[in-house]
Amino acid sequence: MHQFPTDPGVRAQWARFVQKHRVDFGKPVNEYASLCSAHFEESCFTHNRSILEGMATSYFTRVLIKGFLPTRDTVLSPSAEEFLTERNKKRGKFKRVKLSRDCMSEWGAVPAGVPRGTKLGPWLFSLMINDLLTPSAFFGMWKYVDDTTLSAKVPKGQQTRAQEAVDHVSNWSEDNLFQLNLEKTKELTISFCRCPELFDPVVVDGTQIQATTSSKLLGLTINNTLTWIDHVDSLV
């Protein structure tokens, strides 16, 4: 990063360069304002060689030549530029990369709701599913990012109420414009009886949820008898 020069003329030219993309910048220029090296051509730098004291090791540092001006508008890589299609630009979704307090890239179209890899995505998703609750205290629920696990105890001789909880989640998803991934949705019945009871199948929109004897949850393979056999086998 390179702090704005003290020379009034050069400082004003740096500010005008930034104002091409940020009209509100530099009124006045913050005393800590700086620009990233990506905005300068390679010819704007000198390469100084330094030798570490007491060691036969040297390294080179790039030093911005005094008086040189920023000329490179974008800091996006060519592959990133290709990724921003005209279709996405027409949708009015744009983003820019903040490299420091006063150094930002040009605006670019966003192909999805939230840029992948940002800290904002998990926070927004957590807020969106914060009001996803069980229909009653009879059920248990564990949420981890986009994985939601439901549980229900079934007293001996009675039928499961899992369909009630699944209908509740399905209706909530539809109301909040979420789509359940039925391919990854599994039903696991845990029982220690020698002859486990058979329950009615659980369905979502007419599609039966796949019943399984083991399922992977957050890296742990859980089976229908709560033993470590399936998990160990998956690791070996």
C-alpha angles and dihedrals in degrees: 000000000000122000117227111270121254093227104104095217096049091040090055091051091051089051092050090052091055092043090063086076101021112040092184093057123113104019080152111349111247113247089233095047115133141172130225121245089241089077093061130074117243090248088067092071138073121207114227121195118220129188119211112238112257093005134093090228127111133185136187127235127195114231122191111236112240114257098020118134133222113251107161110095101187132052095184118115120242091252090054091050091054089050092061101080128194090245092061092046091056090055090066096237112135139164139179134201119246110210097173141345095294103013119092137158126238119281115270134185119265115224093200142030095269127016109257116249096026125125089233095071099065091042093052092046092050090052092049095053095039092101094049101115137161118268090241143357088263089082133062126218135191121187126193114171103297096348116095122182124194127194136186132181117229115206115221113278095014134104124251120258093207091117090062092056093044092051089051093052092044092052092046090051092051093048091050096043095250123140121215116227101228092183089066096037112102136177115221120185113199115202137155095197120116089229107032117205120251117236133197113270118261115234137191117202090340094311117116116232111237113255114219139179093221137019137184116240120181092333096315120107109218121192133197094263098043095241127139095237098100094041093051091046090053091054099045 
